[in-house]
Short mmCIF file of C-alpha atoms in Angstrom, two decimals:
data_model
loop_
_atom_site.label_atom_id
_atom_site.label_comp_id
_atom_site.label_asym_id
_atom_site.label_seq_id
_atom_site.Cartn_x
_atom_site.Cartn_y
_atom_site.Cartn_z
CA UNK A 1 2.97 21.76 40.51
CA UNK A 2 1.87 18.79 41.66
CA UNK A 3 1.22 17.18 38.07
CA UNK A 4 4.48 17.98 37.17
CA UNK A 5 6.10 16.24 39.85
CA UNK A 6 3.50 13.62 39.19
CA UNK A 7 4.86 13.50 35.41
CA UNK A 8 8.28 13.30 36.30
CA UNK A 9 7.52 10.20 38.89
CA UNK A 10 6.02 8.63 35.68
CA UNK A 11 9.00 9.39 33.86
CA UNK A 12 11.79 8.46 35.99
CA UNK A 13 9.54 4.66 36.43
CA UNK A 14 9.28 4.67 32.95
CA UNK A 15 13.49 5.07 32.68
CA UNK A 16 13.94 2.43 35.44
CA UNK A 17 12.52 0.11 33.50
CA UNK A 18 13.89 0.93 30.42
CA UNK A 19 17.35 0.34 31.52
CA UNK A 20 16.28 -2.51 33.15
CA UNK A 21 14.94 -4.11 30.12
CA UNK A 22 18.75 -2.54 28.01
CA UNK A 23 20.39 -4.37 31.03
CA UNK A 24 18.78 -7.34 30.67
CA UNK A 25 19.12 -7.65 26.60
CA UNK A 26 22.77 -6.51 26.66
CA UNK A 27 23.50 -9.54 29.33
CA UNK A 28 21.89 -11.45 26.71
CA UNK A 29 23.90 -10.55 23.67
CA UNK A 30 27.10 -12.32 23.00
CA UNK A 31 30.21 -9.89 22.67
CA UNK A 32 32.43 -10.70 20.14
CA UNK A 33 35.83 -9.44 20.47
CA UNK A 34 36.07 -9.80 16.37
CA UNK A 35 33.44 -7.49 16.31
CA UNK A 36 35.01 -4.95 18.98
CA UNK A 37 38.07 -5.04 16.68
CA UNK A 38 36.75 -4.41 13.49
CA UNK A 39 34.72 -1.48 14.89
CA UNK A 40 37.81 0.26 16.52
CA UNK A 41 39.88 -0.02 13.34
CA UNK A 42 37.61 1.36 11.57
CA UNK A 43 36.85 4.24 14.03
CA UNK A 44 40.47 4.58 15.92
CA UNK A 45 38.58 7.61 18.33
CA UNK A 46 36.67 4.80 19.96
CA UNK A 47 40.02 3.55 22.19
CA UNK A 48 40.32 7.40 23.13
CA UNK A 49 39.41 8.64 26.49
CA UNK A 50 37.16 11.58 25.44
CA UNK A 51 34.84 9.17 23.26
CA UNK A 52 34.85 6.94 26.03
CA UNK A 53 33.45 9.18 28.26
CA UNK A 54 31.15 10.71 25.92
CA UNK A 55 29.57 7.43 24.96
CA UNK A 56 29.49 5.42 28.70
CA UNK A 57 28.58 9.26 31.00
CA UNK A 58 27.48 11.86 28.64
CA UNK A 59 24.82 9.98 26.48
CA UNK A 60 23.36 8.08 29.04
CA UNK A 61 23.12 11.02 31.38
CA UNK A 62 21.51 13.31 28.54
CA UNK A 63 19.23 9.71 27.50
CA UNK A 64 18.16 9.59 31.11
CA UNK A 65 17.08 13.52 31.07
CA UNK A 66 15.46 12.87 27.86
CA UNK A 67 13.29 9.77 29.10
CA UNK A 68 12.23 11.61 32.18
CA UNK A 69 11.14 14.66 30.49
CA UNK A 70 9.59 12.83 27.52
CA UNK A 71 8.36 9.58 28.75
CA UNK A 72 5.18 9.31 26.63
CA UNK A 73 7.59 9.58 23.80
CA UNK A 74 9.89 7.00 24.59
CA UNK A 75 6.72 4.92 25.97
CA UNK A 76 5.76 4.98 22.26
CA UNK A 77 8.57 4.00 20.43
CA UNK A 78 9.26 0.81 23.03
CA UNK A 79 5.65 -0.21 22.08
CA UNK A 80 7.25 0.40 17.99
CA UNK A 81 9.67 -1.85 18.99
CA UNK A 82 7.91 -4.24 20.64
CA UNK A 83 5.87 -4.50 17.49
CA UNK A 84 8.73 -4.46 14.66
CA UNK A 85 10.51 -7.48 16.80
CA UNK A 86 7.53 -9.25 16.79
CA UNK A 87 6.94 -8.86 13.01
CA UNK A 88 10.86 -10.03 12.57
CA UNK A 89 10.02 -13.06 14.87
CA UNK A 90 7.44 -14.68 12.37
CA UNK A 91 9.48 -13.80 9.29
CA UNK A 92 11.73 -17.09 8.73
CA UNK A 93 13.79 -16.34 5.70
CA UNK A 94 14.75 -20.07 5.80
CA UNK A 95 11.62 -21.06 5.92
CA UNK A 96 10.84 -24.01 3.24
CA UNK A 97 9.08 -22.74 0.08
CA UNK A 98 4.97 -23.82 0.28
CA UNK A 99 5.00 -26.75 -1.66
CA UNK A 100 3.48 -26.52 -4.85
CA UNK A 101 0.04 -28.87 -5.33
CA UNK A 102 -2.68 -29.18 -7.96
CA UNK A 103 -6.25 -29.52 -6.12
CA UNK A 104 -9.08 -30.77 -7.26
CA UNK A 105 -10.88 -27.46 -8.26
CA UNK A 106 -7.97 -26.80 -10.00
CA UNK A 107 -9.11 -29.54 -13.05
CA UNK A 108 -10.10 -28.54 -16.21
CA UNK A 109 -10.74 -31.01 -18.82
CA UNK A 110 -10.51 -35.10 -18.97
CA UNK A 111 -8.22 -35.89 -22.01
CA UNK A 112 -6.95 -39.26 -23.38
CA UNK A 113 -2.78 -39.99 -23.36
CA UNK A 114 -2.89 -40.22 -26.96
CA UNK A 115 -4.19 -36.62 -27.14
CA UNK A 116 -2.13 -34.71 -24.52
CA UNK A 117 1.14 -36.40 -26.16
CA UNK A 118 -0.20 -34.92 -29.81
CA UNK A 119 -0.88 -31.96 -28.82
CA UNK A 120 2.41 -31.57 -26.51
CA UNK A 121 4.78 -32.79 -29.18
CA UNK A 122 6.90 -29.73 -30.13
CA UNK A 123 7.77 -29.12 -33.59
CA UNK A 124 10.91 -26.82 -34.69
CA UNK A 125 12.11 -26.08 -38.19
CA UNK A 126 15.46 -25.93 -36.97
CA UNK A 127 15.17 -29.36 -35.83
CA UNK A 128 16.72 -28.07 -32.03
CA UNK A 129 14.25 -29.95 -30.12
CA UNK A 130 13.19 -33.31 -29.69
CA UNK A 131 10.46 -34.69 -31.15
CA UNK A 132 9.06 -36.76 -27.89
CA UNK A 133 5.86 -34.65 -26.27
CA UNK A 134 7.02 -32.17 -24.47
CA UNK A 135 10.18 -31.86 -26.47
CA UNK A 136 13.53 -31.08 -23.68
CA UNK A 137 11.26 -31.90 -20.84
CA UNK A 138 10.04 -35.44 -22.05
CA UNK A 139 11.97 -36.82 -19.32
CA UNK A 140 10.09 -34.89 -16.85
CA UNK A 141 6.84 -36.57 -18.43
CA UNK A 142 7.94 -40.11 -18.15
CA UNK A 143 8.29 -39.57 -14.69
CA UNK A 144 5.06 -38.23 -14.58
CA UNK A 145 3.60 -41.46 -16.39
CA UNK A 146 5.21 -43.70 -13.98
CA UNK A 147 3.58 -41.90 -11.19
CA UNK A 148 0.47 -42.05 -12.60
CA UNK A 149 -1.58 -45.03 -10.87
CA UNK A 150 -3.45 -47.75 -13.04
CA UNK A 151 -6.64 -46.87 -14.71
CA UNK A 152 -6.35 -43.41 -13.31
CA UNK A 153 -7.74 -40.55 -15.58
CA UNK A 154 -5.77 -37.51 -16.78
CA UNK A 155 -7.10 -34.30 -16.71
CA UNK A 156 -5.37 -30.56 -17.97
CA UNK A 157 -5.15 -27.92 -14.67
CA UNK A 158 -4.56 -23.91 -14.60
CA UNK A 159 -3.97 -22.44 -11.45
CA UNK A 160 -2.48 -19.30 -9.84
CA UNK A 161 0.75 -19.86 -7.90
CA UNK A 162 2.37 -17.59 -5.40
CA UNK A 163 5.84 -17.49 -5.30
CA UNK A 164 8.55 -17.52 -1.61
CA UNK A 165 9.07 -14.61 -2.87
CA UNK A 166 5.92 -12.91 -3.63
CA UNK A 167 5.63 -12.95 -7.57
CA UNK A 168 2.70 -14.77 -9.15
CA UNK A 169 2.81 -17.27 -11.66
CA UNK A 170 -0.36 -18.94 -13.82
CA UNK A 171 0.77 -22.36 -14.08
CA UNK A 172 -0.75 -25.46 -15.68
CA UNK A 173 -0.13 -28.94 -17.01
CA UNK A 174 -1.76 -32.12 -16.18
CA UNK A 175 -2.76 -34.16 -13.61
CA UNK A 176 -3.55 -38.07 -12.80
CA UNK A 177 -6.39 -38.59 -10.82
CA UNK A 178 -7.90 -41.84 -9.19
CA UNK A 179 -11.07 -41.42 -6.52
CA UNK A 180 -11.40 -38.01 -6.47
CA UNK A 181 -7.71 -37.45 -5.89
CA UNK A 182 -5.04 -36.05 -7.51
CA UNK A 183 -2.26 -38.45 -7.32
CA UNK A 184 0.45 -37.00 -9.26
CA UNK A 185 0.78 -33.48 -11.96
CA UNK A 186 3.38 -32.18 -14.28
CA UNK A 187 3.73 -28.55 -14.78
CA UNK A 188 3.94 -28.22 -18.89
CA UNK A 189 3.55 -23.91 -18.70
CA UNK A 190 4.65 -21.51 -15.66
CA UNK A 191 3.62 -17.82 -17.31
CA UNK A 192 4.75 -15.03 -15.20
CA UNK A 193 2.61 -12.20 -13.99
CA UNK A 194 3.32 -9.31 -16.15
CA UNK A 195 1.49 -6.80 -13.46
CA UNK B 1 23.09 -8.63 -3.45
CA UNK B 2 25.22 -7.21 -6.00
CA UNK B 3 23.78 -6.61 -9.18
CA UNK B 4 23.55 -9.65 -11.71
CA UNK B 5 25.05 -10.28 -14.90
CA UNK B 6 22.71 -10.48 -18.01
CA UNK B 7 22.63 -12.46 -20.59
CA UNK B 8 23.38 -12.42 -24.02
CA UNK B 9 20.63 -12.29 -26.99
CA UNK B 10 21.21 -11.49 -30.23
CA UNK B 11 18.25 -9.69 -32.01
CA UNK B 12 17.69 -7.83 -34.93
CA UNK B 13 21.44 -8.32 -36.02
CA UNK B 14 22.86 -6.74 -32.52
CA UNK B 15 23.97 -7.91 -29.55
CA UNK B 16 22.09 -7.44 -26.45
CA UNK B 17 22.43 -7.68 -22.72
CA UNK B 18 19.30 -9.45 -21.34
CA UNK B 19 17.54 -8.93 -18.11
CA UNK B 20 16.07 -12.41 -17.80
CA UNK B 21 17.11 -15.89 -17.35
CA UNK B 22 14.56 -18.41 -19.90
CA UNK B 23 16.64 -21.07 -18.43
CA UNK B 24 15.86 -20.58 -15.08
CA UNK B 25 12.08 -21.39 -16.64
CA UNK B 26 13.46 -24.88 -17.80
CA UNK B 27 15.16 -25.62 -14.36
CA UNK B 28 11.36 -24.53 -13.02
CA UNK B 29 9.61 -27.31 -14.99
CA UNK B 30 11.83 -30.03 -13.72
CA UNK B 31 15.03 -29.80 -16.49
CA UNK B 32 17.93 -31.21 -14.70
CA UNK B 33 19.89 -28.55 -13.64
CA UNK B 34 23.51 -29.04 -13.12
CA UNK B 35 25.80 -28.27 -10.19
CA UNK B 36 27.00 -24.76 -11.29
CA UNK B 37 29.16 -22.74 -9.19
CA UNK B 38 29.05 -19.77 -7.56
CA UNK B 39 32.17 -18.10 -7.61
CA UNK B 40 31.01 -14.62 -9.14
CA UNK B 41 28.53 -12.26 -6.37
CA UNK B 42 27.36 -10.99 -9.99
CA UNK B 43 26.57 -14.43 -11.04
CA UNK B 44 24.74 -15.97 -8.59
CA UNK B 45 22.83 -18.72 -11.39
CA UNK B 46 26.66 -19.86 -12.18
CA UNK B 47 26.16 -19.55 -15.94
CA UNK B 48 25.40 -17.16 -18.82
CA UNK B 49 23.49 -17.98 -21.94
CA UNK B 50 23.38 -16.55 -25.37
CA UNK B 51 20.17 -16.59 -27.21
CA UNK B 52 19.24 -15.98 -30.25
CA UNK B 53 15.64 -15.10 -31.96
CA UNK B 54 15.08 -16.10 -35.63
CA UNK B 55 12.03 -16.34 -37.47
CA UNK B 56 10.26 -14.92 -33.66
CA UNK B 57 11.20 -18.03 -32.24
CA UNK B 58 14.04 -18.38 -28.28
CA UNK B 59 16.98 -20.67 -29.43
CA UNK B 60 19.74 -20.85 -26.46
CA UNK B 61 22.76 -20.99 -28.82
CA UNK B 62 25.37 -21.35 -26.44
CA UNK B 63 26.00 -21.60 -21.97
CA UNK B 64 29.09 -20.61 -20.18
CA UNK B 65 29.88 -21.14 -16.70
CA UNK B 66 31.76 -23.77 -14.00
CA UNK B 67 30.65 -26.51 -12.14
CA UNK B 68 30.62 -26.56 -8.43
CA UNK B 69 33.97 -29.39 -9.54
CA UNK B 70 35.89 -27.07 -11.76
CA UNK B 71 34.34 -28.80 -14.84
CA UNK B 72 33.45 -26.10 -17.86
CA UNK B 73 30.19 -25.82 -18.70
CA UNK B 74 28.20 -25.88 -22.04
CA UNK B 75 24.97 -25.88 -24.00
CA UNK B 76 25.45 -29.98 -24.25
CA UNK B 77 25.86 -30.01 -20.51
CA UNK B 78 21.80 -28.82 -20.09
CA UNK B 79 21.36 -30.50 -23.71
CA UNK B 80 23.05 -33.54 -23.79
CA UNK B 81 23.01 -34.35 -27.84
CA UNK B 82 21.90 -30.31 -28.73
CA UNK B 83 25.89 -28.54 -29.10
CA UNK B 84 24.29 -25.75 -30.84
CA UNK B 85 21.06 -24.56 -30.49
CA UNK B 86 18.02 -25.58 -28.33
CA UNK B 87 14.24 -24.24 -28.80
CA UNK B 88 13.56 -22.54 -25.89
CA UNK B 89 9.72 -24.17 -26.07
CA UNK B 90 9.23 -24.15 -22.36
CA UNK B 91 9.23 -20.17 -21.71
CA UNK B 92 6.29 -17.96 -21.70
CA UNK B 93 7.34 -14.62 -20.49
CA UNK B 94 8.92 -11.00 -20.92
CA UNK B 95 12.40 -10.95 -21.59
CA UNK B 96 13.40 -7.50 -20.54
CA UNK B 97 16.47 -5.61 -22.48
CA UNK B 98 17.63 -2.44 -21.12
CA UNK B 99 18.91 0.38 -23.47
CA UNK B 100 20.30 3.57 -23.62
CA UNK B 101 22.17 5.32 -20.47
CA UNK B 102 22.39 4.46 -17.08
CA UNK B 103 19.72 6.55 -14.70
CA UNK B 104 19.79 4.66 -11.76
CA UNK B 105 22.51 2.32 -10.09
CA UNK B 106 21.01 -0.47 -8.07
CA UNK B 107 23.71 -2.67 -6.75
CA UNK B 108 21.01 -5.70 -6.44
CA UNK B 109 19.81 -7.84 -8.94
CA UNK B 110 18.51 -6.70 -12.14
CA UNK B 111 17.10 -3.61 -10.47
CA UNK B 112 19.22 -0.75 -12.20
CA UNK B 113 16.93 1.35 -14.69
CA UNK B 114 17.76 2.76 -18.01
CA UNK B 115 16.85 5.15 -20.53
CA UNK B 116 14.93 2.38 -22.42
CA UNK B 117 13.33 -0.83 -22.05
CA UNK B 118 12.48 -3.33 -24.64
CA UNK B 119 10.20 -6.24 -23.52
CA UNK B 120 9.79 -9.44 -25.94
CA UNK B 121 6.85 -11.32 -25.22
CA UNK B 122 6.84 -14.89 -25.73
CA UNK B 123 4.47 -17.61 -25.64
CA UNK B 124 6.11 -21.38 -25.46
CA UNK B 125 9.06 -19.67 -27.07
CA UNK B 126 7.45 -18.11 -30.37
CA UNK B 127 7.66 -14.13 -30.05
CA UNK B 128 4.21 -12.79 -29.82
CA UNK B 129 4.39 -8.97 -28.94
CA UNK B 130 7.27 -6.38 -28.25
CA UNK B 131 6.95 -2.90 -26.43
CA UNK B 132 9.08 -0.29 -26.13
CA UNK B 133 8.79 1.68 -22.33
CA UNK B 134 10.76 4.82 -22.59
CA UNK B 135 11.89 5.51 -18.70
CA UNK B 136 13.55 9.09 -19.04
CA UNK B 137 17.00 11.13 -20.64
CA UNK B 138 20.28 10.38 -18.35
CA UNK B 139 21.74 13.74 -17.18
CA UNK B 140 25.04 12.80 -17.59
CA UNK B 141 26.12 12.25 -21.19
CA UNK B 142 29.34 11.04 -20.20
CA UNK B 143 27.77 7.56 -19.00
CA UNK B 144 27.98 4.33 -21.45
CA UNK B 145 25.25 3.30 -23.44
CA UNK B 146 24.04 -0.54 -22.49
CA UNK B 147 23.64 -2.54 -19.58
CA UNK B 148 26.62 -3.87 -17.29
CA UNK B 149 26.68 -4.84 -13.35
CA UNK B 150 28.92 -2.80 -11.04
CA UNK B 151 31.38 -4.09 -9.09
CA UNK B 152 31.61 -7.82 -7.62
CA UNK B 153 33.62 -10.05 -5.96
CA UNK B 154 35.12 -13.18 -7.92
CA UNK B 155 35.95 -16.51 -5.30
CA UNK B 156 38.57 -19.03 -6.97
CA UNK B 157 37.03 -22.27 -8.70
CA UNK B 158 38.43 -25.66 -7.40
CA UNK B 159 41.15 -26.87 -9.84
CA UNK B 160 40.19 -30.48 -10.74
CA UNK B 161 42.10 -33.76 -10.04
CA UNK B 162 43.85 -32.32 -7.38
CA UNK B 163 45.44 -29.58 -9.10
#
């Protein structure tokens, strides 16, 4: 007999401090009256009596029962919860994208202007692209060649790229590099994971 | 999310709805990409492009859509100088086009499945492989054939010059 009244001891500490902890998030949460509205017009039995009194005496009386009796349950799922908040806490949906960068390892072969502009120069017998390397993008390359420092060498890359949102990408293009660094990189080909 | 419209490819002497965006591939690269609106939750990009595939190669042969201003949209917009057709050189990818019945609603994206998908593979624009995946019969028979997005919610443009 003794355990059980041990048990229940637990359980009615346990459902202290959950209210408490309700109490002290519900403080904590802003009310918004626009909010209250919408939810009573769309559910006009809220403003009644009997769903008030089911809702502020009946449930909490039965949730208190509930908590007492089966505290190592309700233990468990405030430890769930605990743990799902904390996973939504590092997510930042706003977060800014990882930036994009070619590294070093990511080189594969040193090729002369000349040749990357041959071989990048798109040819179409329909005549519906320009005829500039890398055809409706050749703007994209001339910014790339004014980036590119003096006497710097240009090399072709190939990397994997991970996506914000998960998907991956092969992506490659080329790169100037001066003393070991990368300085600046156009992407010519972003291929999509077909897995 | 409310499920996206598709674009338009013709292919093999049909029309087609298209469940990828090429030009989103160009935009990707570091193509300008204008200011288009967003006045459609079933257009999110602000635009839709036709495409068309002859002799296996991606031509964009025309763009609709609005400007964050009001302004219309066109190919020549993207393509200054290119009113018709543009070689879609940049993309390397699967352009997926759904067929047959409806099986399963998703009211997000390009998610919905139907009774048949036909993927294009394409390598800097040229056509390289095509597969069909067959993905089941529809129960209902009463359902159309093709692809189309449910229901959405369309937010007025601004009228230009102080209309």
């Amino acid at each position: 007999m003794i355990y059980l009244y041990a048990y229940l001891a637990v359980g009615v500490l346990v459902f202290v401090v959950v209210l408490g902890s309700h109490l002290i998030s519900s403080r904590n949460e802003v009310k918004s009256e626009m909010v209250s509205s919408i939810q009573d017009a769309l559910n006009p039995e809220r403003k009644t009596l009997r769903y008030r009194f089911l809702v502020k005496v009946v449930v909490p009386i039965l949730t208190s029962g509930a908590v007492i009796v089966g505290w190592p349950v309700a233990v468990w799922m405030k430890l769930m919860e605990m743990r799902q908040s904390k996973n939504v806490e590092n997510f930042d949906p706003f977060a800014e994208p990882q930036e994009f960068e070619v590294q070093i390892g990511d080189l594969k072969e040193k090729h002369d202007l000349e040749w990357i502009e041959a071989k990048e120069r798109i040819i179409d017998p329909l005549g519906a692209v320009p005829t500039t390397p890398f055809g409706h993008l050749n703007p994209v390359w001339q910014e790339f060649l004014a980036k590119a420092p003096q006497g710097c060498e240009y090399w072709s890359f190939q990397t994997t790229w991970k996506t914000h949102w998960g998907a991956e990408e092969t992506r490659e293009g080329y790169a100037s590099v001066k003393a070991g660094e990368v300085k600046a990189f156009i992407i010519a080909a972003i291929t999509e994971s077909t897995s | 999310m409310t499920a996206q419209m598709g674009e338009r490819l013709f292919y093999e002497g049909d029309e087609h709805s298209m469940c990828s965006t090429p030009l989103s591939g160009y935009f990707a690269l570091g193509g300008e990409c204008p200011k288009f609106g967003q006045f459609c939750t079933a257009l999110w990009r602000g635009y839709v492009g036709s495409w068309d595939i002859q002799n296996d190669r991606l031509y964009m042969v025309g763009l609709q859509g609005t400007l964050e201003d009001g302004t219309e949209a066109n190919l020549e917009t993207v393509f200054p100088g290119y009113p018709d057709r543009v070689f879609a050189h940049w993309y390397s990818g699967e352009i997926r086009i759904p067929q047959g019945k409806l099986l399963n609603y998703v009211h997000m994206g390009y998610s919905s499945t139907y009774e048949r998908d036909v993927f294009l593979t394409f390598e800097k624009g040229v056509l390289v492989a095509k597969r069909v995946q067959e993905n089941g019969k529809a129960d209902d028979y009463s359902t159309s054939e093709g692809y189309s997005s449910g229901a959405w919610t369309v937010f007025p443009a601004p009228k230009k010059d102080g209309q």
